Amino acid sequence: MEDKLFISNREKEALINYLSGNFNESDSSTLKNWLEKSQEHKFFLDQLSDIWQASRLPVIDDKIDVQSVWDELEIQLHYKNKNPFQWKRWIQIAAVVIVSMLAGGTGFYFLNLKTSSSDVASQIVEYVAPLGSRSYVKLHDGSKVWLNSGTSIKYANNFGTHNRDIQLSGEAFFEVAKNKNLPFIVNTGEISVTALGTKFNVKAYKEEKTIETTLLEGSVKLESSVVKLQENLVLKTNEKAVFTKKEQFLNIVENTTGEKEGEKTATNKPSMQIIQKIDPVPIVSWKEKRWIISNEKLGSLSVKLERRYDVNVIFDNEILKEYSFGGTLEDETLEQILTAISFAAPIKYVVDSKTVYIMADGKKMEKFKNLLME
């Protein structure tokens, strides 16, 4: 590794501190200067981030043994470059975005230290799975988190020591390490989910009208900052809670000059619905190789495809969104999935770069009508 890149001991220390979450102001300056030297350095840091997320490297008495960790990184990087296909099979490759006080210009996302290095507890760490990718993160407390496409989580640098609070935007599956003294709390803005040790999924994309919490194991408590829920609202295994956000519509009115104006008006209040005895497997299968789609309308499925493959799906007819598709997919490409859908629904499609056009197939439409009439 060092045959190609010269990395000083101080730069190694800054890199290790960055990866381990022990980043400070001095490390920030050192790493910024090192990254600006070469585009190759930025690519190299991406590789180290992948390796770090795939393995737990040596820590002694809660302090990083820089040389031991660096030696292990060299071994892992050598294996990755020598066996790229085998490596790709087991590592969960994702973009890791760590927030930083380094102002832009480096072309790389960093850790934005919200305060000075003397207030380490206030530093914020952020992990992001961009559109078209998914990510796996093992947190300092031993909890595991899978991030779906277009998802981010944020937490304080003292996570696992003083609290276990996480801010979620998007969808994530949590496998929580037990710690009765520090409850594990997932905040979505409108809803917070509290667990001591359990497995659950939270779907909270900002652009969607609902927030869904699905419990696979254990129990979780739900609370809201925007609506009063029943006291001690606790989910049990194989239950799902669906929180509907406060919806708005554009109310058109005429002003004194006769011109039309629009104002947003609330149509209803936020609400919570508990669905019992659900099958959670299809709901959380997004994180596995086998993606299970359970009789889902193309309108909602297309949104998942947009995130999963980083594309834009356009229907030429809104009616097509009402057709449903179900099946089990395993490592299929986007076109393979679209082909499978076209067998189950009267559609045809065209993929143009990052845009997917879904159109009605006239011949198939007739066949579908005949089947419905039989």
PDB file of C-alpha atoms in Angstrom, residues 26-304:
ATOM      1  CA  SER A  26      -5.848  18.677  14.223  1.00  0.00           C
ATOM      2  CA  ASP A  27      -6.803  15.527  12.284  1.00  0.00           C
ATOM      3  CA  SER A  28      -9.129  17.638  10.144  1.00  0.00           C
ATOM      4  CA  SER A  29      -6.320  19.944   9.049  1.00  0.00           C
ATOM      5  CA  THR A  30      -3.893  17.070   8.420  1.00  0.00           C
ATOM      6  CA  LEU A  31      -6.404  15.068   6.372  1.00  0.00           C
ATOM      7  CA  LYS A  32      -7.551  18.081   4.357  1.00  0.00           C
ATOM      8  CA  ASN A  33      -3.968  18.848   3.314  1.00  0.00           C
ATOM      9  CA  TRP A  34      -3.282  15.213   2.453  1.00  0.00           C
ATOM     10  CA  LEU A  35      -6.421  14.875   0.324  1.00  0.00           C
ATOM     11  CA  GLU A  36      -5.692  18.046  -1.625  1.00  0.00           C
ATOM     12  CA  LYS A  37      -2.326  16.670  -2.738  1.00  0.00           C
ATOM     13  CA  SER A  38      -3.768  14.106  -5.120  1.00  0.00           C
ATOM     14  CA  GLN A  39      -7.021  12.746  -6.545  1.00  0.00           C
ATOM     15  CA  GLU A  40      -5.538   9.309  -5.877  1.00  0.00           C
ATOM     16  CA  HIS A  41      -5.623  10.062  -2.139  1.00  0.00           C
ATOM     17  CA  LYS A  42      -9.395  10.544  -2.294  1.00  0.00           C
ATOM     18  CA  PHE A  43      -9.872   7.216  -4.074  1.00  0.00           C
ATOM     19  CA  PHE A  44      -7.568   5.563  -1.552  1.00  0.00           C
ATOM     20  CA  LEU A  45      -9.652   6.903   1.343  1.00  0.00           C
ATOM     21  CA  ASP A  46     -12.783   5.497  -0.312  1.00  0.00           C
ATOM     22  CA  GLN A  47     -11.122   2.067  -0.327  1.00  0.00           C
ATOM     23  CA  LEU A  48     -10.147   2.349   3.330  1.00  0.00           C
ATOM     24  CA  SER A  49     -13.723   3.334   4.231  1.00  0.00           C
ATOM     25  CA  ASP A  50     -15.063   0.220   2.485  1.00  0.00           C
ATOM     26  CA  ILE A  51     -12.616  -1.991   4.371  1.00  0.00           C
ATOM     27  CA  TRP A  52     -13.330  -0.337   7.708  1.00  0.00           C
ATOM     28  CA  GLN A  53     -17.079  -0.899   7.369  1.00  0.00           C
ATOM     29  CA  ALA A  54     -16.550  -4.578   6.480  1.00  0.00           C
ATOM     30  CA  SER A  55     -14.356  -5.499   9.432  1.00  0.00           C
ATOM     31  CA  ARG A  56     -13.805  -4.713  13.096  1.00  0.00           C
ATOM     32  CA  LEU A  57     -10.175  -3.674  13.507  1.00  0.00           C
ATOM     33  CA  PRO A  58      -8.057  -3.883  16.680  1.00  0.00           C
ATOM     34  CA  VAL A  59      -8.771  -1.449  19.521  1.00  0.00           C
ATOM     35  CA  ILE A  60      -6.871  -1.692  22.815  1.00  0.00           C
ATOM     36  CA  ASP A  61      -8.396  -0.284  26.035  1.00  0.00           C
ATOM     37  CA  ASP A  62     -10.752   1.855  23.923  1.00  0.00           C
ATOM     38  CA  LYS A  63      -7.748   3.465  22.253  1.00  0.00           C
ATOM     39  CA  ILE A  64      -6.725   2.899  18.674  1.00  0.00           C
ATOM     40  CA  ASP A  65      -3.439   1.077  18.154  1.00  0.00           C
ATOM     41  CA  VAL A  66      -2.573   2.975  14.971  1.00  0.00           C
ATOM     42  CA  GLN A  67       0.177   0.673  13.721  1.00  0.00           C
ATOM     43  CA  SER A  68      -1.818  -2.525  14.343  1.00  0.00           C
ATOM     44  CA  VAL A  69      -4.833  -1.106  12.587  1.00  0.00           C
ATOM     45  CA  TRP A  70      -2.718   0.146   9.697  1.00  0.00           C
ATOM     46  CA  ASP A  71      -1.097  -3.271   9.269  1.00  0.00           C
ATOM     47  CA  GLU A  72      -4.540  -4.882   9.158  1.00  0.00           C
ATOM     48  CA  LEU A  73      -5.746  -2.333   6.598  1.00  0.00           C
ATOM     49  CA  GLU A  74      -2.758  -3.162   4.399  1.00  0.00           C
ATOM     50  CA  ILE A  75      -3.642  -6.864   4.520  1.00  0.00           C
ATOM     51  CA  GLN A  76      -7.312  -6.233   3.715  1.00  0.00           C
ATOM     52  CA  LEU A  77      -6.520  -3.791   0.910  1.00  0.00           C
ATOM     53  CA  HIS A  78      -4.085  -6.278  -0.631  1.00  0.00           C
ATOM     54  CA  TYR A  79      -6.791  -8.967  -0.515  1.00  0.00           C
ATOM     55  CA  LYS A  80      -9.375  -6.633  -2.015  1.00  0.00           C
ATOM     56  CA  ASN A  81      -7.151  -5.631  -4.953  1.00  0.00           C
ATOM     57  CA  LYS A  82      -5.978  -9.187  -5.532  1.00  0.00           C
ATOM     58  CA  ASN A  83      -9.478 -10.725  -5.353  1.00  0.00           C
ATOM     59  CA  PRO A  84     -11.869  -7.974  -6.476  1.00  0.00           C
ATOM     60  CA  PHE A  85     -14.753 -10.302  -7.342  1.00  0.00           C
ATOM     61  CA  GLN A  86     -14.596 -12.285  -4.102  1.00  0.00           C
ATOM     62  CA  TRP A  87     -14.306  -9.044  -2.158  1.00  0.00           C
ATOM     63  CA  LYS A  88     -17.365  -7.606  -3.869  1.00  0.00           C
ATOM     64  CA  ARG A  89     -19.424 -10.625  -2.839  1.00  0.00           C
ATOM     65  CA  TRP A  90     -18.971 -10.132   0.885  1.00  0.00           C
ATOM     66  CA  ILE A  91     -18.363  -6.451   1.460  1.00  0.00           C
ATOM     67  CA  GLN A  92     -21.384  -4.136   1.639  1.00  0.00           C
ATOM     68  CA  ILE A  93     -19.993  -1.322  -0.510  1.00  0.00           C
ATOM     69  CA  ALA A  94     -21.639   2.036   0.080  1.00  0.00           C
ATOM     70  CA  ALA A  95     -20.776   5.682   0.178  1.00  0.00           C
ATOM     71  CA  VAL A  96     -19.877   6.614   3.717  1.00  0.00           C
ATOM     72  CA  VAL A  97     -20.394  10.289   4.328  1.00  0.00           C
ATOM     73  CA  ILE A  98     -18.907  11.630   7.538  1.00  0.00           C
ATOM     74  CA  VAL A  99     -19.808  15.234   8.396  1.00  0.00           C
ATOM     75  CA  SER A 100     -16.831  17.788   8.739  1.00  0.00           C
ATOM     76  CA  MET A 101     -15.630  21.234   9.474  1.00  0.00           C
ATOM     77  CA  LEU A 102     -13.707  21.095   6.204  1.00  0.00           C
ATOM     78  CA  ALA A 103     -15.455  23.461   3.860  1.00  0.00           C
ATOM     79  CA  GLY A 104     -16.094  22.083   0.337  1.00  0.00           C
ATOM     80  CA  GLY A 105     -13.694  22.094  -2.547  1.00  0.00           C
ATOM     81  CA  THR A 106     -12.113  18.719  -1.875  1.00  0.00           C
ATOM     82  CA  GLY A 107     -14.672  16.757  -3.864  1.00  0.00           C
ATOM     83  CA  PHE A 108     -15.108  14.403  -0.909  1.00  0.00           C
ATOM     84  CA  TYR A 109     -17.716  14.389   1.845  1.00  0.00           C
ATOM     85  CA  PHE A 110     -16.364  14.839   5.351  1.00  0.00           C
ATOM     86  CA  LEU A 111     -17.111  15.074   8.940  1.00  0.00           C
ATOM     87  CA  ASN A 112     -18.514  18.431   9.932  1.00  0.00           C
ATOM     88  CA  LEU A 113     -17.441  19.040  13.483  1.00  0.00           C
ATOM     89  CA  LYS A 114     -20.305  21.113  14.820  1.00  0.00           C
ATOM     90  CA  THR A 115     -18.169  22.577  17.610  1.00  0.00           C
ATOM     91  CA  SER A 116     -14.526  22.898  18.543  1.00  0.00           C
ATOM     92  CA  SER A 117     -12.422  19.825  19.201  1.00  0.00           C
ATOM     93  CA  SER A 118     -12.672  20.481  22.939  1.00  0.00           C
ATOM     94  CA  ASP A 119     -16.352  19.477  22.789  1.00  0.00           C
ATOM     95  CA  VAL A 120     -15.966  16.044  21.253  1.00  0.00           C
ATOM     96  CA  ALA A 121     -19.418  14.919  22.445  1.00  0.00           C
ATOM     97  CA  SER A 122     -21.060  17.478  20.140  1.00  0.00           C
ATOM     98  CA  GLN A 123     -19.381  16.221  16.993  1.00  0.00           C
ATOM     99  CA  ILE A 124     -21.854  14.671  14.552  1.00  0.00           C
ATOM    100  CA  VAL A 125     -21.211  11.572  12.458  1.00  0.00           C
ATOM    101  CA  GLU A 126     -23.336  10.912   9.372  1.00  0.00           C
ATOM    102  CA  TYR A 127     -23.571   7.835   7.184  1.00  0.00           C
ATOM    103  CA  VAL A 128     -25.293   8.051   3.803  1.00  0.00           C
ATOM    104  CA  ALA A 129     -26.391   5.394   1.311  1.00  0.00           C
ATOM    105  CA  PRO A 130     -26.900   7.365  -1.929  1.00  0.00           C
ATOM    106  CA  LEU A 131     -29.508   6.497  -4.524  1.00  0.00           C
ATOM    107  CA  GLY A 132     -28.474   3.318  -6.318  1.00  0.00           C
ATOM    108  CA  SER A 133     -26.703   1.781  -3.322  1.00  0.00           C
ATOM    109  CA  ARG A 134     -27.338   0.252   0.076  1.00  0.00           C
ATOM    110  CA  SER A 135     -25.082   0.258   3.109  1.00  0.00           C
ATOM    111  CA  TYR A 136     -24.242  -1.645   6.280  1.00  0.00           C
ATOM    112  CA  VAL A 137     -22.849   0.000   9.401  1.00  0.00           C
ATOM    113  CA  LYS A 138     -21.766  -1.568  12.679  1.00  0.00           C
ATOM    114  CA  LEU A 139     -22.032   1.021  15.436  1.00  0.00           C
ATOM    115  CA  HIS A 140     -19.693   1.421  18.413  1.00  0.00           C
ATOM    116  CA  ASP A 141     -22.174  -0.233  20.790  1.00  0.00           C
ATOM    117  CA  GLY A 142     -22.331  -3.374  18.637  1.00  0.00           C
ATOM    118  CA  SER A 143     -25.686  -2.533  17.043  1.00  0.00           C
ATOM    119  CA  LYS A 144     -26.022  -3.175  13.316  1.00  0.00           C
ATOM    120  CA  VAL A 145     -27.752  -0.909  10.823  1.00  0.00           C
ATOM    121  CA  TRP A 146     -28.652  -1.551   7.188  1.00  0.00           C
ATOM    122  CA  LEU A 147     -29.385   1.590   5.143  1.00  0.00           C
ATOM    123  CA  ASN A 148     -31.642   1.478   2.100  1.00  0.00           C
ATOM    124  CA  SER A 149     -31.027   3.666  -0.960  1.00  0.00           C
ATOM    125  CA  GLY A 150     -31.392   7.382  -0.376  1.00  0.00           C
ATOM    126  CA  THR A 151     -31.005   7.046   3.396  1.00  0.00           C
ATOM    127  CA  SER A 152     -28.898   8.814   6.000  1.00  0.00           C
ATOM    128  CA  ILE A 153     -28.357   8.402   9.738  1.00  0.00           C
ATOM    129  CA  LYS A 154     -26.732  10.884  12.117  1.00  0.00           C
ATOM    130  CA  TYR A 155     -25.542  10.518  15.690  1.00  0.00           C
ATOM    131  CA  ALA A 156     -23.268  12.233  18.194  1.00  0.00           C
ATOM    132  CA  ASN A 157     -19.650  11.201  18.516  1.00  0.00           C
ATOM    133  CA  ASN A 158     -20.324   9.976  22.068  1.00  0.00           C
ATOM    134  CA  PHE A 159     -22.886   7.451  20.811  1.00  0.00           C
ATOM    135  CA  GLY A 160     -22.884   4.325  22.981  1.00  0.00           C
ATOM    136  CA  THR A 161     -21.336   6.170  25.929  1.00  0.00           C
ATOM    137  CA  HIS A 162     -23.801   8.874  26.940  1.00  0.00           C
ATOM    138  CA  ASN A 163     -26.731   8.022  24.673  1.00  0.00           C
ATOM    139  CA  ARG A 164     -27.795   5.910  21.723  1.00  0.00           C
ATOM    140  CA  ASP A 165     -29.846   8.467  19.794  1.00  0.00           C
ATOM    141  CA  ILE A 166     -29.958   8.310  16.000  1.00  0.00           C
ATOM    142  CA  GLN A 167     -31.557  10.688  13.506  1.00  0.00           C
ATOM    143  CA  LEU A 168     -32.983   8.841  10.483  1.00  0.00           C
ATOM    144  CA  SER A 169     -34.005  10.112   7.066  1.00  0.00           C
ATOM    145  CA  GLY A 170     -35.021   7.322   4.697  1.00  0.00           C
ATOM    146  CA  GLU A 171     -35.302   3.617   5.513  1.00  0.00           C
ATOM    147  CA  ALA A 172     -33.123   1.485   7.769  1.00  0.00           C
ATOM    148  CA  PHE A 173     -33.196  -1.896   9.493  1.00  0.00           C
ATOM    149  CA  PHE A 174     -31.840  -1.977  13.036  1.00  0.00           C
ATOM    150  CA  GLU A 175     -30.468  -4.929  14.983  1.00  0.00           C
ATOM    151  CA  VAL A 176     -29.952  -3.394  18.405  1.00  0.00           C
ATOM    152  CA  ALA A 177     -27.384  -4.547  20.950  1.00  0.00           C
ATOM    153  CA  LYS A 178     -28.942  -4.815  24.417  1.00  0.00           C
ATOM    154  CA  ASN A 179     -28.105  -2.146  26.975  1.00  0.00           C
ATOM    155  CA  LYS A 180     -30.742  -1.544  29.671  1.00  0.00           C
ATOM    156  CA  ASN A 181     -28.983   1.624  30.826  1.00  0.00           C
ATOM    157  CA  LEU A 182     -28.975   3.290  27.397  1.00  0.00           C
ATOM    158  CA  PRO A 183     -32.164   2.942  25.342  1.00  0.00           C
ATOM    159  CA  PHE A 184     -31.680   2.941  21.580  1.00  0.00           C
ATOM    160  CA  ILE A 185     -33.766   5.760  20.062  1.00  0.00           C
ATOM    161  CA  VAL A 186     -34.456   6.375  16.369  1.00  0.00           C
ATOM    162  CA  ASN A 187     -35.809   9.863  15.633  1.00  0.00           C
ATOM    163  CA  THR A 188     -37.548  10.678  12.347  1.00  0.00           C
ATOM    164  CA  GLY A 189     -38.808  14.158  13.204  1.00  0.00           C
ATOM    165  CA  GLU A 190     -42.470  13.263  13.702  1.00  0.00           C
ATOM    166  CA  ILE A 191     -41.936   9.878  15.342  1.00  0.00           C
ATOM    167  CA  SER A 192     -39.358   8.394  17.713  1.00  0.00           C
ATOM    168  CA  VAL A 193     -38.868   4.652  18.179  1.00  0.00           C
ATOM    169  CA  THR A 194     -37.283   3.417  21.408  1.00  0.00           C
ATOM    170  CA  ALA A 195     -35.813  -0.069  21.874  1.00  0.00           C
ATOM    171  CA  LEU A 196     -33.571  -1.795  24.414  1.00  0.00           C
ATOM    172  CA  GLY A 197     -32.640  -4.792  22.281  1.00  0.00           C
ATOM    173  CA  THR A 198     -34.603  -5.800  19.235  1.00  0.00           C
ATOM    174  CA  LYS A 199     -34.862  -5.996  15.448  1.00  0.00           C
ATOM    175  CA  PHE A 200     -37.023  -3.513  13.606  1.00  0.00           C
ATOM    176  CA  ASN A 201     -37.379  -1.546  10.378  1.00  0.00           C
ATOM    177  CA  VAL A 202     -38.211   2.152  10.078  1.00  0.00           C
ATOM    178  CA  LYS A 203     -39.219   3.748   6.784  1.00  0.00           C
ATOM    179  CA  ALA A 204     -39.284   7.548   6.993  1.00  0.00           C
ATOM    180  CA  TYR A 205     -38.551   9.178   3.648  1.00  0.00           C
ATOM    181  CA  LYS A 206     -39.283  12.902   3.816  1.00  0.00           C
ATOM    182  CA  GLU A 207     -41.121  12.899   0.491  1.00  0.00           C
ATOM    183  CA  GLU A 208     -43.537  10.143   1.520  1.00  0.00           C
ATOM    184  CA  LYS A 209     -46.825  10.674   3.378  1.00  0.00           C
ATOM    185  CA  THR A 210     -46.286   7.960   5.969  1.00  0.00           C
ATOM    186  CA  ILE A 211     -43.687   6.706   8.442  1.00  0.00           C
ATOM    187  CA  GLU A 212     -43.711   2.945   8.934  1.00  0.00           C
ATOM    188  CA  THR A 213     -42.216   0.951  11.810  1.00  0.00           C
ATOM    189  CA  THR A 214     -42.126  -2.837  11.457  1.00  0.00           C
ATOM    190  CA  LEU A 215     -41.103  -5.061  14.375  1.00  0.00           C
ATOM    191  CA  LEU A 216     -39.473  -8.443  13.819  1.00  0.00           C
ATOM    192  CA  GLU A 217     -38.239  -9.259  17.302  1.00  0.00           C
ATOM    193  CA  GLY A 218     -38.605  -7.852  20.823  1.00  0.00           C
ATOM    194  CA  SER A 219     -40.636  -4.695  21.395  1.00  0.00           C
ATOM    195  CA  VAL A 220     -40.376  -0.980  20.676  1.00  0.00           C
ATOM    196  CA  LYS A 221     -42.126   2.071  22.113  1.00  0.00           C
ATOM    197  CA  LEU A 222     -43.496   4.755  19.803  1.00  0.00           C
ATOM    198  CA  GLU A 223     -43.727   8.433  20.672  1.00  0.00           C
ATOM    199  CA  SER A 224     -44.582  11.506  18.623  1.00  0.00           C
ATOM    200  CA  SER A 225     -43.574  15.151  18.736  1.00  0.00           C
ATOM    201  CA  VAL A 226     -46.523  16.294  16.625  1.00  0.00           C
ATOM    202  CA  VAL A 227     -49.502  14.262  17.830  1.00  0.00           C
ATOM    203  CA  LYS A 228     -50.569  12.717  21.124  1.00  0.00           C
ATOM    204  CA  LEU A 229     -50.454   8.934  20.897  1.00  0.00           C
ATOM    205  CA  GLN A 230     -52.052   6.532  23.323  1.00  0.00           C
ATOM    206  CA  GLU A 231     -49.944   6.092  26.443  1.00  0.00           C
ATOM    207  CA  ASN A 232     -47.302   3.365  26.272  1.00  0.00           C
ATOM    208  CA  LEU A 233     -47.843   2.621  22.579  1.00  0.00           C
ATOM    209  CA  VAL A 234     -45.687  -0.495  22.246  1.00  0.00           C
ATOM    210  CA  LEU A 235     -45.311  -2.660  19.148  1.00  0.00           C
ATOM    211  CA  LYS A 236     -45.076  -6.423  19.485  1.00  0.00           C
ATOM    212  CA  THR A 237     -43.429  -8.959  17.187  1.00  0.00           C
ATOM    213  CA  ASN A 238     -44.899  -9.037  13.660  1.00  0.00           C
ATOM    214  CA  GLU A 239     -46.753  -5.751  14.047  1.00  0.00           C
ATOM    215  CA  LYS A 240     -46.450  -2.630  11.924  1.00  0.00           C
ATOM    216  CA  ALA A 241     -47.275   0.959  12.857  1.00  0.00           C
ATOM    217  CA  VAL A 242     -48.181   3.372  10.056  1.00  0.00           C
ATOM    218  CA  PHE A 243     -48.038   7.053  10.957  1.00  0.00           C
ATOM    219  CA  THR A 244     -49.783   9.307   8.435  1.00  0.00           C
ATOM    220  CA  LYS A 245     -48.300  12.785   8.291  1.00  0.00           C
ATOM    221  CA  LYS A 246     -50.354  15.947   8.263  1.00  0.00           C
ATOM    222  CA  GLU A 247     -51.449  16.275   4.642  1.00  0.00           C
ATOM    223  CA  GLN A 248     -51.943  19.545   2.825  1.00  0.00           C
ATOM    224  CA  PHE A 249     -53.609  20.577  -0.400  1.00  0.00           C
ATOM    225  CA  LEU A 250     -53.509  23.766  -2.459  1.00  0.00           C
ATOM    226  CA  ASN A 251     -56.679  25.746  -1.891  1.00  0.00           C
ATOM    227  CA  ILE A 252     -57.347  28.112  -4.811  1.00  0.00           C
ATOM    228  CA  VAL A 253     -59.034  31.425  -3.911  1.00  0.00           C
ATOM    229  CA  GLU A 254     -59.618  34.715  -5.730  1.00  0.00           C
ATOM    230  CA  ASN A 255     -58.226  37.944  -4.327  1.00  0.00           C
ATOM    231  CA  THR A 256     -59.822  41.399  -4.602  1.00  0.00           C
ATOM    232  CA  THR A 257     -58.329  41.948  -8.063  1.00  0.00           C
ATOM    233  CA  GLY A 258     -59.854  38.755  -9.405  1.00  0.00           C
ATOM    234  CA  GLU A 259     -56.506  36.981  -9.579  1.00  0.00           C
ATOM    235  CA  LYS A 260     -56.229  33.471  -8.235  1.00  0.00           C
ATOM    236  CA  GLU A 261     -53.994  32.698  -5.301  1.00  0.00           C
ATOM    237  CA  GLY A 262     -53.085  29.463  -3.582  1.00  0.00           C
ATOM    238  CA  GLU A 263     -52.697  28.712   0.077  1.00  0.00           C
ATOM    239  CA  LYS A 264     -51.880  25.426   1.788  1.00  0.00           C
ATOM    240  CA  THR A 265     -54.580  24.079   4.045  1.00  0.00           C
ATOM    241  CA  ALA A 266     -54.392  21.069   6.343  1.00  0.00           C
ATOM    242  CA  THR A 267     -56.840  18.346   5.290  1.00  0.00           C
ATOM    243  CA  ASN A 268     -56.511  16.186   8.396  1.00  0.00           C
ATOM    244  CA  LYS A 269     -54.502  15.587  11.525  1.00  0.00           C
ATOM    245  CA  PRO A 270     -51.583  13.177  11.832  1.00  0.00           C
ATOM    246  CA  SER A 271     -52.720   9.684  12.759  1.00  0.00           C
ATOM    247  CA  MET A 272     -51.315   6.305  13.756  1.00  0.00           C
ATOM    248  CA  GLN A 273     -52.559   2.885  12.666  1.00  0.00           C
ATOM    249  CA  ILE A 274     -51.359  -0.421  14.112  1.00  0.00           C
ATOM    250  CA  ILE A 275     -51.451  -3.451  11.797  1.00  0.00           C
ATOM    251  CA  GLN A 276     -51.190  -6.796  13.583  1.00  0.00           C
ATOM    252  CA  LYS A 277     -49.998 -10.221  12.461  1.00  0.00           C
ATOM    253  CA  ILE A 278     -48.141  -9.029   9.380  1.00  0.00           C
ATOM    254  CA  ASP A 279     -45.476 -10.961   7.504  1.00  0.00           C
ATOM    255  CA  PRO A 280     -42.385  -8.787   8.013  1.00  0.00           C
ATOM    256  CA  VAL A 281     -40.128 -10.724   5.624  1.00  0.00           C
ATOM    257  CA  PRO A 282     -41.124  -8.921   2.382  1.00  0.00           C
ATOM    258  CA  ILE A 283     -40.962  -5.555   4.156  1.00  0.00           C
ATOM    259  CA  VAL A 284     -37.310  -5.962   5.190  1.00  0.00           C
ATOM    260  CA  SER A 285     -36.126  -8.048   2.219  1.00  0.00           C
ATOM    261  CA  TRP A 286     -34.729  -4.891   0.570  1.00  0.00           C
ATOM    262  CA  LYS A 287     -31.521  -5.444   2.561  1.00  0.00           C
ATOM    263  CA  GLU A 288     -31.026  -9.028   1.344  1.00  0.00           C
ATOM    264  CA  LYS A 289     -30.004 -10.550  -1.980  1.00  0.00           C
ATOM    265  CA  ARG A 290     -33.500 -12.013  -2.288  1.00  0.00           C
ATOM    266  CA  TRP A 291     -35.834  -9.041  -2.672  1.00  0.00           C
ATOM    267  CA  ILE A 292     -39.441 -10.122  -2.100  1.00  0.00           C
ATOM    268  CA  ILE A 293     -42.173  -8.017  -3.690  1.00  0.00           C
ATOM    269  CA  SER A 294     -45.615  -8.889  -2.371  1.00  0.00           C
ATOM    270  CA  ASN A 295     -48.369  -7.950  -4.820  1.00  0.00           C
ATOM    271  CA  GLU A 296     -47.352  -4.286  -4.923  1.00  0.00           C
ATOM    272  CA  LYS A 297     -48.821  -1.630  -7.191  1.00  0.00           C
ATOM    273  CA  LEU A 298     -46.454  -0.361  -9.875  1.00  0.00           C
ATOM    274  CA  GLY A 299     -46.906   3.194  -8.624  1.00  0.00           C
ATOM    275  CA  SER A 300     -45.258   2.489  -5.266  1.00  0.00           C
ATOM    276  CA  LEU A 301     -42.879  -0.138  -6.671  1.00  0.00           C
ATOM    277  CA  SER A 302     -41.535   2.386  -9.186  1.00  0.00           C
ATOM    278  CA  VAL A 303     -40.477   4.660  -6.301  1.00  0.00           C
ATOM    279  CA  LYS A 304     -38.447   1.798  -4.812  1.00  0.00           C
TER     280      LYS A 304
END
